[in-house]
PDB file of C-alpha atoms in Angstrom:
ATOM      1  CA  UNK A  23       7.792  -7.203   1.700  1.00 83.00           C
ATOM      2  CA  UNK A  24       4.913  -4.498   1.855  1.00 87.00           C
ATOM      3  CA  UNK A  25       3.036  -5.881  -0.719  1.00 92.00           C
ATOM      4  CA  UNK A  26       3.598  -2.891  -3.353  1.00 96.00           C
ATOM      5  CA  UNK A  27       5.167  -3.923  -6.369  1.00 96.00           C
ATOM      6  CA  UNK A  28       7.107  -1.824  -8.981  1.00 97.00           C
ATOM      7  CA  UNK A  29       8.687  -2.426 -12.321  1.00 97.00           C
ATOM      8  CA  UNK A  30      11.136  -2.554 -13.632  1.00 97.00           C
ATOM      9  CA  UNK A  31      13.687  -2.304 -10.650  1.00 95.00           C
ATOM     10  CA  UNK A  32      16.268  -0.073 -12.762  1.00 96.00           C
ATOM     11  CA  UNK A  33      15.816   1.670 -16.269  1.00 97.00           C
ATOM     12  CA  UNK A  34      18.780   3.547 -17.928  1.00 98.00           C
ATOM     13  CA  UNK A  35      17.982   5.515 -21.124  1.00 98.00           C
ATOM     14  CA  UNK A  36      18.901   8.923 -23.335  1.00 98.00           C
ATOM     15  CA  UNK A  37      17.857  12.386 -22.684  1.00 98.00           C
ATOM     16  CA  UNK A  38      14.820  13.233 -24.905  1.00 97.00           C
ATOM     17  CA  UNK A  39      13.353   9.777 -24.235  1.00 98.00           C
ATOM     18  CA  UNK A  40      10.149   8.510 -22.806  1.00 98.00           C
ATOM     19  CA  UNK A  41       9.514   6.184 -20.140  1.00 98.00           C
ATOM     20  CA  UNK A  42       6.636   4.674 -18.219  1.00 98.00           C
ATOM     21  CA  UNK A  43       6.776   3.325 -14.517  1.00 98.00           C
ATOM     22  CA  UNK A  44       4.410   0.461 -13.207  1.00 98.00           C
ATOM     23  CA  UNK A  45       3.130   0.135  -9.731  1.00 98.00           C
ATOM     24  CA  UNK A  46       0.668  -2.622  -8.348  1.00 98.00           C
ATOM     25  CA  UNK A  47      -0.509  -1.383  -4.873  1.00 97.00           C
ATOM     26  CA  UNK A  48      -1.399  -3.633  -1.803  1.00 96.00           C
ATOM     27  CA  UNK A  49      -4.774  -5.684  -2.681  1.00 94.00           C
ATOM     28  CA  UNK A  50      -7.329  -3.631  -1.352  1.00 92.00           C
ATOM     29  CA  UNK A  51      -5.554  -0.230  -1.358  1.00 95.00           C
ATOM     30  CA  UNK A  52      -7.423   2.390  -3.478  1.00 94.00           C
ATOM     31  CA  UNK A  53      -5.020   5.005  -3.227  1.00 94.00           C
ATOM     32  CA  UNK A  54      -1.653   4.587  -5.017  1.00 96.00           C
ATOM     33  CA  UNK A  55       1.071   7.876  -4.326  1.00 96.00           C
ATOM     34  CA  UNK A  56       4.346   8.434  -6.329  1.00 97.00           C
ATOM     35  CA  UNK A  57       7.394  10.081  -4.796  1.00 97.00           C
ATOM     36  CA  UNK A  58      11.113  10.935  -6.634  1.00 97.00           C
ATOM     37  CA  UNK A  59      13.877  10.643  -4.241  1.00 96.00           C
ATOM     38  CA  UNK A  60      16.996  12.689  -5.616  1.00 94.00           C
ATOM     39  CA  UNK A  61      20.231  13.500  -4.219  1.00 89.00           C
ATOM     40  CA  UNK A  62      19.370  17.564  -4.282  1.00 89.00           C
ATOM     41  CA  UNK A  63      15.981  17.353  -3.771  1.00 90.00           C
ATOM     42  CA  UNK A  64      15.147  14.306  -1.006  1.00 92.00           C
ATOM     43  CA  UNK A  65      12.076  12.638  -0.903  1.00 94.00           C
ATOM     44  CA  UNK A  66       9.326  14.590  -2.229  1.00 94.00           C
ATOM     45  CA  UNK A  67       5.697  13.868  -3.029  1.00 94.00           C
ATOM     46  CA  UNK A  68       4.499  13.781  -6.671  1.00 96.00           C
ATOM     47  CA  UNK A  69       1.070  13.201  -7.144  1.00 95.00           C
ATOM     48  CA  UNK A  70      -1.639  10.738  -5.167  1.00 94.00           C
ATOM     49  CA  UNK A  71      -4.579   8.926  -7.236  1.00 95.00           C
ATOM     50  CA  UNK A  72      -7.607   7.250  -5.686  1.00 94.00           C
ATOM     51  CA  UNK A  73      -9.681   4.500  -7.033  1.00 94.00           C
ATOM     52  CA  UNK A  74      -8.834   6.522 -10.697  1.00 95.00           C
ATOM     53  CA  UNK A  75      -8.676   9.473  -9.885  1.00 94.00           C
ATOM     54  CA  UNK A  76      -6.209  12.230  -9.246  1.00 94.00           C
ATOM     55  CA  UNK A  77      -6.740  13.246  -5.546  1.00 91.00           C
ATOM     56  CA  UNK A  78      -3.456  15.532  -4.919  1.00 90.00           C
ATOM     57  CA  UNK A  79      -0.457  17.104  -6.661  1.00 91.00           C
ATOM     58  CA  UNK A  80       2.919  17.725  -5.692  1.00 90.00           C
ATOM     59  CA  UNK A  81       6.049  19.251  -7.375  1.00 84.00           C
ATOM     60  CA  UNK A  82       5.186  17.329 -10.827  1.00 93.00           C
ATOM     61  CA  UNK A  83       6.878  18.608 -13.641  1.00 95.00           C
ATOM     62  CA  UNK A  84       4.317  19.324 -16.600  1.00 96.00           C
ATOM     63  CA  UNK A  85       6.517  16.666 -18.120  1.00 97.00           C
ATOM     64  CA  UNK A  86       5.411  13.674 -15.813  1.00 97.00           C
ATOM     65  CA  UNK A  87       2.166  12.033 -15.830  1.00 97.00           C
ATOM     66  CA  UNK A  88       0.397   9.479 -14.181  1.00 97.00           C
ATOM     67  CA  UNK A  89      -2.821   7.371 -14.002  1.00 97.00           C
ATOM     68  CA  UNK A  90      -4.731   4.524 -12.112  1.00 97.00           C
ATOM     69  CA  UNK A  91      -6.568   1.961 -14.242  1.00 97.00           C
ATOM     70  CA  UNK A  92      -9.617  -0.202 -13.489  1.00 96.00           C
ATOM     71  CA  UNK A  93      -7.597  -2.842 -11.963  1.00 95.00           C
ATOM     72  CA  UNK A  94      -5.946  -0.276  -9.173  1.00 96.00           C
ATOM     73  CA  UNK A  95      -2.517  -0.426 -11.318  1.00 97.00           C
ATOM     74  CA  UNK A  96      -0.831   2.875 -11.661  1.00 98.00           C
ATOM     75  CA  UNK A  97       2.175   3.998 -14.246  1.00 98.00           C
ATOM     76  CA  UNK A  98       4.476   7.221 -13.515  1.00 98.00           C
ATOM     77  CA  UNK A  99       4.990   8.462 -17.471  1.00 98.00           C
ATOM     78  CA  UNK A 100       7.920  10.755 -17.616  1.00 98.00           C
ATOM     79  CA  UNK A 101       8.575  12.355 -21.178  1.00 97.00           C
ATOM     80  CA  UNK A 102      11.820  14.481 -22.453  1.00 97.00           C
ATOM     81  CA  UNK A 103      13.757  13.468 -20.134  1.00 98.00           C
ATOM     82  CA  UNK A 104      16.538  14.929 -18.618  1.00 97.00           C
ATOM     83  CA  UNK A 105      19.749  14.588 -16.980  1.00 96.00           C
ATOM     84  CA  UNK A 106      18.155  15.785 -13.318  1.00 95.00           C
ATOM     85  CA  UNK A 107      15.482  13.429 -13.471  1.00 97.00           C
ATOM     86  CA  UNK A 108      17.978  10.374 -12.966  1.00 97.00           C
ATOM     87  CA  UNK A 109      16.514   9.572  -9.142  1.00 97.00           C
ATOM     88  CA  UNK A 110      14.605   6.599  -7.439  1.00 96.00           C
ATOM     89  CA  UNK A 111      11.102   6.789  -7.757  1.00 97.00           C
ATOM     90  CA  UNK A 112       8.745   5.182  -5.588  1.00 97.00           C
ATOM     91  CA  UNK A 113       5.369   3.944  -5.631  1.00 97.00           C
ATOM     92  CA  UNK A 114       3.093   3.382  -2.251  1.00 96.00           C
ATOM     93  CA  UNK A 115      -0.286   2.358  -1.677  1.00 96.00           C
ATOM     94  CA  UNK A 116      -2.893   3.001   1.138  1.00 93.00           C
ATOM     95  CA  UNK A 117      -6.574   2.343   1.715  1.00 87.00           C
ATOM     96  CA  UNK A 118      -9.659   4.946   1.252  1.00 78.00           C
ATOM     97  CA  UNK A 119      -8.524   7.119   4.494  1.00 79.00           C
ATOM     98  CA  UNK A 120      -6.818   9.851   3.962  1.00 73.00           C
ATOM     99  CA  UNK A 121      -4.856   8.909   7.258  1.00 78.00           C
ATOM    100  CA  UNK A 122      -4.281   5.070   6.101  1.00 84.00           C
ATOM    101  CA  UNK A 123      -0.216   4.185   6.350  1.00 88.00           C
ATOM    102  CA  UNK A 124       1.757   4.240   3.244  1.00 93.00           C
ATOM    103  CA  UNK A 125       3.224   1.107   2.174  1.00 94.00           C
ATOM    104  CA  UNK A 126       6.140   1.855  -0.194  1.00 95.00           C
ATOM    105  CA  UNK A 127       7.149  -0.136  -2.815  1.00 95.00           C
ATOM    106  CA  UNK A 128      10.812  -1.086  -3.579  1.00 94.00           C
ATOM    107  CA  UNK A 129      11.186   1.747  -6.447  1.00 96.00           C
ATOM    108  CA  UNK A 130      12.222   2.511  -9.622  1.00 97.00           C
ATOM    109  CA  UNK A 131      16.034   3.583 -10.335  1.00 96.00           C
ATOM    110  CA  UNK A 132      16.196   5.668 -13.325  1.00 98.00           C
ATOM    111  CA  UNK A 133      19.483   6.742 -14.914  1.00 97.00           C
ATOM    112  CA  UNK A 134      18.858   9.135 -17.911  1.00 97.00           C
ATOM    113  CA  UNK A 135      22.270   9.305 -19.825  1.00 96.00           C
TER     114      UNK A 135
ATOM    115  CA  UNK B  12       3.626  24.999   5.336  1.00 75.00           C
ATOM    116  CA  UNK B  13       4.208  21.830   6.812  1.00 82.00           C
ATOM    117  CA  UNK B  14       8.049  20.464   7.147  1.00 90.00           C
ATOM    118  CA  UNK B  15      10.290  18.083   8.983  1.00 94.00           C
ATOM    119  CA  UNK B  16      13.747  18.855  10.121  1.00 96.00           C
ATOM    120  CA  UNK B  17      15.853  16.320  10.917  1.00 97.00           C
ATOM    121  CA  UNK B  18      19.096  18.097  11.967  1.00 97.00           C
ATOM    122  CA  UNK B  19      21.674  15.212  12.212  1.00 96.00           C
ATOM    123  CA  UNK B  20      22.929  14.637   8.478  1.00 96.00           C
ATOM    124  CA  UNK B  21      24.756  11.374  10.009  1.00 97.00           C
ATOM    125  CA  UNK B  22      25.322   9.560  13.149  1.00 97.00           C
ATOM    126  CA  UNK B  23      27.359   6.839  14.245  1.00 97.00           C
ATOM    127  CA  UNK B  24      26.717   4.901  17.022  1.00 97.00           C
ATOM    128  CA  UNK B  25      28.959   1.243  18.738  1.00 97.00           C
ATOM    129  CA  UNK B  26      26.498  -1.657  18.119  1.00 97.00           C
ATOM    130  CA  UNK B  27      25.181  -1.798  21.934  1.00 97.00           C
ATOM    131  CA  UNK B  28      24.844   1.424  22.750  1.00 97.00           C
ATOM    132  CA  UNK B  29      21.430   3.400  22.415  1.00 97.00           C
ATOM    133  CA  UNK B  30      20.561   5.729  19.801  1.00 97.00           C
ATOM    134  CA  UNK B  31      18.102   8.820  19.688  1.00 98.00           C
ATOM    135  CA  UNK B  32      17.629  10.477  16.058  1.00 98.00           C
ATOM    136  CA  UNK B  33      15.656  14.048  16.349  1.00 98.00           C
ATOM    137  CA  UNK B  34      13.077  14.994  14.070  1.00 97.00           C
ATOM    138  CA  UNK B  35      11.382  18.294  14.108  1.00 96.00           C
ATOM    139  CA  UNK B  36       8.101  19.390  12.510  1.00 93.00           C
ATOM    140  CA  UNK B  37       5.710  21.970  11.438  1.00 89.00           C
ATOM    141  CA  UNK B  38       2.519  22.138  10.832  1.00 80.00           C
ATOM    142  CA  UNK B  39      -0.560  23.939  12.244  1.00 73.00           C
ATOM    143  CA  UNK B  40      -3.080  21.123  13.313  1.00 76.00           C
ATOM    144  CA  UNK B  41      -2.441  17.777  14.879  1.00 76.00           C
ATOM    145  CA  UNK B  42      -0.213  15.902  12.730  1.00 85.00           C
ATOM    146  CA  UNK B  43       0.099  12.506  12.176  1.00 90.00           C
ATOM    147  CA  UNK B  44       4.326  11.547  12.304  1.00 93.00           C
ATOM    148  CA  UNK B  45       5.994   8.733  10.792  1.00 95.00           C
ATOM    149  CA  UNK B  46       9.547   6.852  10.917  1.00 97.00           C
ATOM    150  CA  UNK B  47      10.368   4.956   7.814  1.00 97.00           C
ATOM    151  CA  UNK B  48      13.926   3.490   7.667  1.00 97.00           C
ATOM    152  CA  UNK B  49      15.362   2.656   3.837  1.00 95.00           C
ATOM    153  CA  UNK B  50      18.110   0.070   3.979  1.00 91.00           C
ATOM    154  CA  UNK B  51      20.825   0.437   0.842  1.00 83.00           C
ATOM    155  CA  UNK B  52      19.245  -0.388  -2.262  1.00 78.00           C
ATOM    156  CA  UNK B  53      15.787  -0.965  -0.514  1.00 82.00           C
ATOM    157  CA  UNK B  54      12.354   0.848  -0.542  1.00 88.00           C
ATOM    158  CA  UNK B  55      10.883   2.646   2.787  1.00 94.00           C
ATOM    159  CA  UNK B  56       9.645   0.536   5.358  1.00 94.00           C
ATOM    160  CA  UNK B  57       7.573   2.124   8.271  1.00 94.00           C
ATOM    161  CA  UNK B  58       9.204   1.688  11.847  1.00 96.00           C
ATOM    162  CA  UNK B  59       6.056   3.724  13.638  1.00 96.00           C
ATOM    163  CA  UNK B  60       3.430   6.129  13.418  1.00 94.00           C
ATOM    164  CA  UNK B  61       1.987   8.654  15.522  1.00 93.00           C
ATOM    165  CA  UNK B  62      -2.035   9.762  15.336  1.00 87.00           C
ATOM    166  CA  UNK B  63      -3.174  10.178  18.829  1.00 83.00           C
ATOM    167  CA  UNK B  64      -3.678   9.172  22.057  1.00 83.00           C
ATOM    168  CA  UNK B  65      -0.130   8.118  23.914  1.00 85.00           C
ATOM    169  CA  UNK B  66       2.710  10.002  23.182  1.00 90.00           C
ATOM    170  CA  UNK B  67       5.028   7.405  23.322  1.00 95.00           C
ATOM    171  CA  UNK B  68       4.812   5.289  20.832  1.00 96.00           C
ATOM    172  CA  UNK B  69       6.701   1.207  19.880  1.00 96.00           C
ATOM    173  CA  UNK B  70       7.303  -0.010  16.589  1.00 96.00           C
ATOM    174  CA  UNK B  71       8.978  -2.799  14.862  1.00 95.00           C
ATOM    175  CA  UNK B  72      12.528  -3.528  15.560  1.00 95.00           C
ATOM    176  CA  UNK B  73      12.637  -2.195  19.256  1.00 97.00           C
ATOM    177  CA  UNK B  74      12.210   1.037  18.004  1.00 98.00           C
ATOM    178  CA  UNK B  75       9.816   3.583  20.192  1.00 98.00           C
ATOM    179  CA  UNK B  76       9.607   6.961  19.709  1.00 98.00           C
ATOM    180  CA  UNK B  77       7.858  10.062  21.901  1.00 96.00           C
ATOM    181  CA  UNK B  78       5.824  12.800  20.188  1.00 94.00           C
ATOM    182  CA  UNK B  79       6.345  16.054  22.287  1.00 93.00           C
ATOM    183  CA  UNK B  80       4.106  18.745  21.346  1.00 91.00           C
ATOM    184  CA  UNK B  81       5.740  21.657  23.426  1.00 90.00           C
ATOM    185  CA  UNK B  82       9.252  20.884  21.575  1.00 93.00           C
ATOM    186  CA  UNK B  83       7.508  20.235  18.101  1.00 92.00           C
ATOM    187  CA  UNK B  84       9.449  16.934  18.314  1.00 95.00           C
ATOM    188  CA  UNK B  85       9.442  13.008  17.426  1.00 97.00           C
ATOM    189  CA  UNK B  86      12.516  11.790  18.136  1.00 98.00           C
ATOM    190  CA  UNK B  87      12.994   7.913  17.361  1.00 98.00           C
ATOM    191  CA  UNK B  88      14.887   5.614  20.067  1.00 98.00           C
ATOM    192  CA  UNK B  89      16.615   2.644  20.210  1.00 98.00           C
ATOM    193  CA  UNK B  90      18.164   1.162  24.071  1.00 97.00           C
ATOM    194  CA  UNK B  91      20.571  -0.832  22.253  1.00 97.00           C
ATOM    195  CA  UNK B  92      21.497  -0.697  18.523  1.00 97.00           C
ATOM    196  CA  UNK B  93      22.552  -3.432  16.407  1.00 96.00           C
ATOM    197  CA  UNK B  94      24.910  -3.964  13.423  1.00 96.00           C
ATOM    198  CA  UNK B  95      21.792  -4.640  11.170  1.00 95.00           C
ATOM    199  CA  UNK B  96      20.240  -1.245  12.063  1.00 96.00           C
ATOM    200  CA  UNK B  97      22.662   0.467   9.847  1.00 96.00           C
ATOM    201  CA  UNK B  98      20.433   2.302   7.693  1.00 97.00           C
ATOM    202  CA  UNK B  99      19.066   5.814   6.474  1.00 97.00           C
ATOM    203  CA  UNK B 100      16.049   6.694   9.010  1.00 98.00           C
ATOM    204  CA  UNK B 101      13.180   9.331   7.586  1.00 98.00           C
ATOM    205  CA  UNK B 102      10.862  11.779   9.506  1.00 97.00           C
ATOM    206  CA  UNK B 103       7.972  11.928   7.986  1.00 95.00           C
ATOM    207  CA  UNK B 104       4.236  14.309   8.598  1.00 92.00           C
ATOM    208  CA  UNK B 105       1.316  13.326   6.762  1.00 88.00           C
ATOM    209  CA  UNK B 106      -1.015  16.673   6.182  1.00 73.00           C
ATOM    210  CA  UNK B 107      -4.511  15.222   6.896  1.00 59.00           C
ATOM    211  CA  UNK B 108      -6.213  17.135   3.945  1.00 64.00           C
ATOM    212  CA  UNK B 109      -3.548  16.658   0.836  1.00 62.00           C
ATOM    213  CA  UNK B 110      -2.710  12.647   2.226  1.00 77.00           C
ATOM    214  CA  UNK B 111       1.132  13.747   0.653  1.00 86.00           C
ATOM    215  CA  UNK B 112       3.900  12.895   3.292  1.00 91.00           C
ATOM    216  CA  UNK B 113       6.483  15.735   4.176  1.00 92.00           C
ATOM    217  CA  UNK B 114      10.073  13.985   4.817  1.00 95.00           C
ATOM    218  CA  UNK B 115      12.820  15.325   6.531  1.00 96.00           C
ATOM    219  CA  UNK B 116      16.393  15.045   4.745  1.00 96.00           C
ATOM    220  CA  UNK B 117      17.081  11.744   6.435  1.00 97.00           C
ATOM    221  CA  UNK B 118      19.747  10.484   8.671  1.00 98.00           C
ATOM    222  CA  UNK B 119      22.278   7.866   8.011  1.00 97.00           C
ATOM    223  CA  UNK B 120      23.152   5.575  10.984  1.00 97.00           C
ATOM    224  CA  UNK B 121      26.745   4.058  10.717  1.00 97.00           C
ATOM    225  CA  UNK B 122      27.233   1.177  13.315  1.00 97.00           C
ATOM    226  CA  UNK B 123      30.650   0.617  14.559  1.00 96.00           C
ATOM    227  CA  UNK B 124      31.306  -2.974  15.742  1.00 91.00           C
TER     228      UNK B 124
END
C-alpha cells in the first residue's frame, strides 16, 4: 500500500459525458501528478500540481482538467468524453523536491462506452 | 528529449533462473532512473531508484540494478526469479526540471514453473 488513494476504482459511462477523478496523496506530500496509461499510448505524464498549484504539463487534452484543494486532495476532470480516453489513470504523490519518489496510487479504470 | 527504451516487449523466464530486463535512456544531464513493477490489476510500485553515487543499485524484492553511463543503460536484475514476480516491469527517467517521469513501453515477465 503506498499510501495514495484513488476513487472510484472503475467508472464506465457514455461518450459526451463528464467525469471527475479523486486522488488523496501520501500525508505530507505536496505534490500530487496524474498519468493515463492506454494500450496505444503507454504511460504518459499529464499534468503535476504542488501545494495548489499547477507546476508542469504534459500531453493534456484541452478537454481534461485538474486541481489541488486546500486539503492536498486532487480531482482529474475529464469532459466530452470519448471512446480513446477509456485507459487507467493514475494518481501519485511526492514531497516538495522536485527529485522526491513517486508513490502511485492504485488508479482509476475508465471505460467510456 | 528525454526517453526510455525498453526493447524486450516480453520475456519469459523458469522460476529459478535469473532474469536481466534492459532499459535504455536519453537525456542530456544526469538523470535520475526508476523501476516500477505493476502487477495485473494493480497500481505501480517502485522496485529502485537511481540519483547518484554507486552505480549499482538494490531494491525491494531482490531486485538490483546497475546504471551504466557509457551504454546509456539501467538494466534491472534478478539471480533467481520467482513465480510471484510475474509482472509488467517499467523504466522510468525523471527530468529534474519538469518532475514528469518518462516510461519506457514496459516489459511483461511470464514465469514458467
Amino acid at each position: 500500500d503506498s499510501g495514495v488513494t484513488q476513487t472510484p476504482k472503475h467508472l464506465i459511462t457514455a461518450t459526451g459525458q463528464r467525469v471527475t477523478l479523486r486522488c488523496s496523496p501520501r500525508s505530507g506530500d505536496l505534490s500530487v501528478y496524474w498519468y493515463q496509461q492506454s494500450l496505444d499510448q503507454g504511460l504518459q505524464f499529464l499534468i503535476q500540481y504542488y501545494n495548489g498549484e499547477e507546476r508542469a504539463k504534459g500531453n493534456i487534452l484541452e478537454r481534461f482538467s485538474a486541481q489541488q484543494f486546500p486539503d492536498l486532495h486532487s480531482e482529474l476532470n475529464l469532459s466530452s468524453l470519448e471512446l480513446g480516453d477509456s485507459a487507467l489513470y493514475f494518481c501519485a504523490s511526492s514531497g516538495k523536491d522536485s527529485t522526491d519518489t513517486q508513490y502511485f496510487g492504485p488508479g482509476t479504470r475508465l471505460t467510456v462506452l | 528529449a528525454q526517453s526510455v527504451t525498453q526493447p524486450d516487449i516480453h520475456i519469459t523466464v523458469s522460476e529459478g533462473a535469473s532474469l536481466e530486463l534492459r532499459c535504455n535512456y536519453s537525456y542530456g544531464a544526469t538523470p535520475y532512473l526508476f523501476w516500477y513493477v505493476q502487477s495485473p490489476g494493480q497500481g505501480l510500485q517502485l522496485l529502485l531508484k537511481y540519483f547518484s553515487g554507486d552505480t549499482l543499485v538494490q531494491g525491494i524484492k531482490g531486485f538490483e540494478a546497475e546504471f551504466k553511463r557509457s551504454q546509456s543503460s539501467f538494466n534491472l536484475r534478478k539471480p533467481s526469479v520467482h513465480w510471484s514476480d510475474a509482472a509488467e516491469y517499467f523504466c522510468a527517467v525523471l527530468t529534474g526540471t519538469a518532475s514528469k517521469l518518462t516510461f519506457g513501453t514496459g516489459t511483461r515477465l511470464q514465469v514458467t514453473l
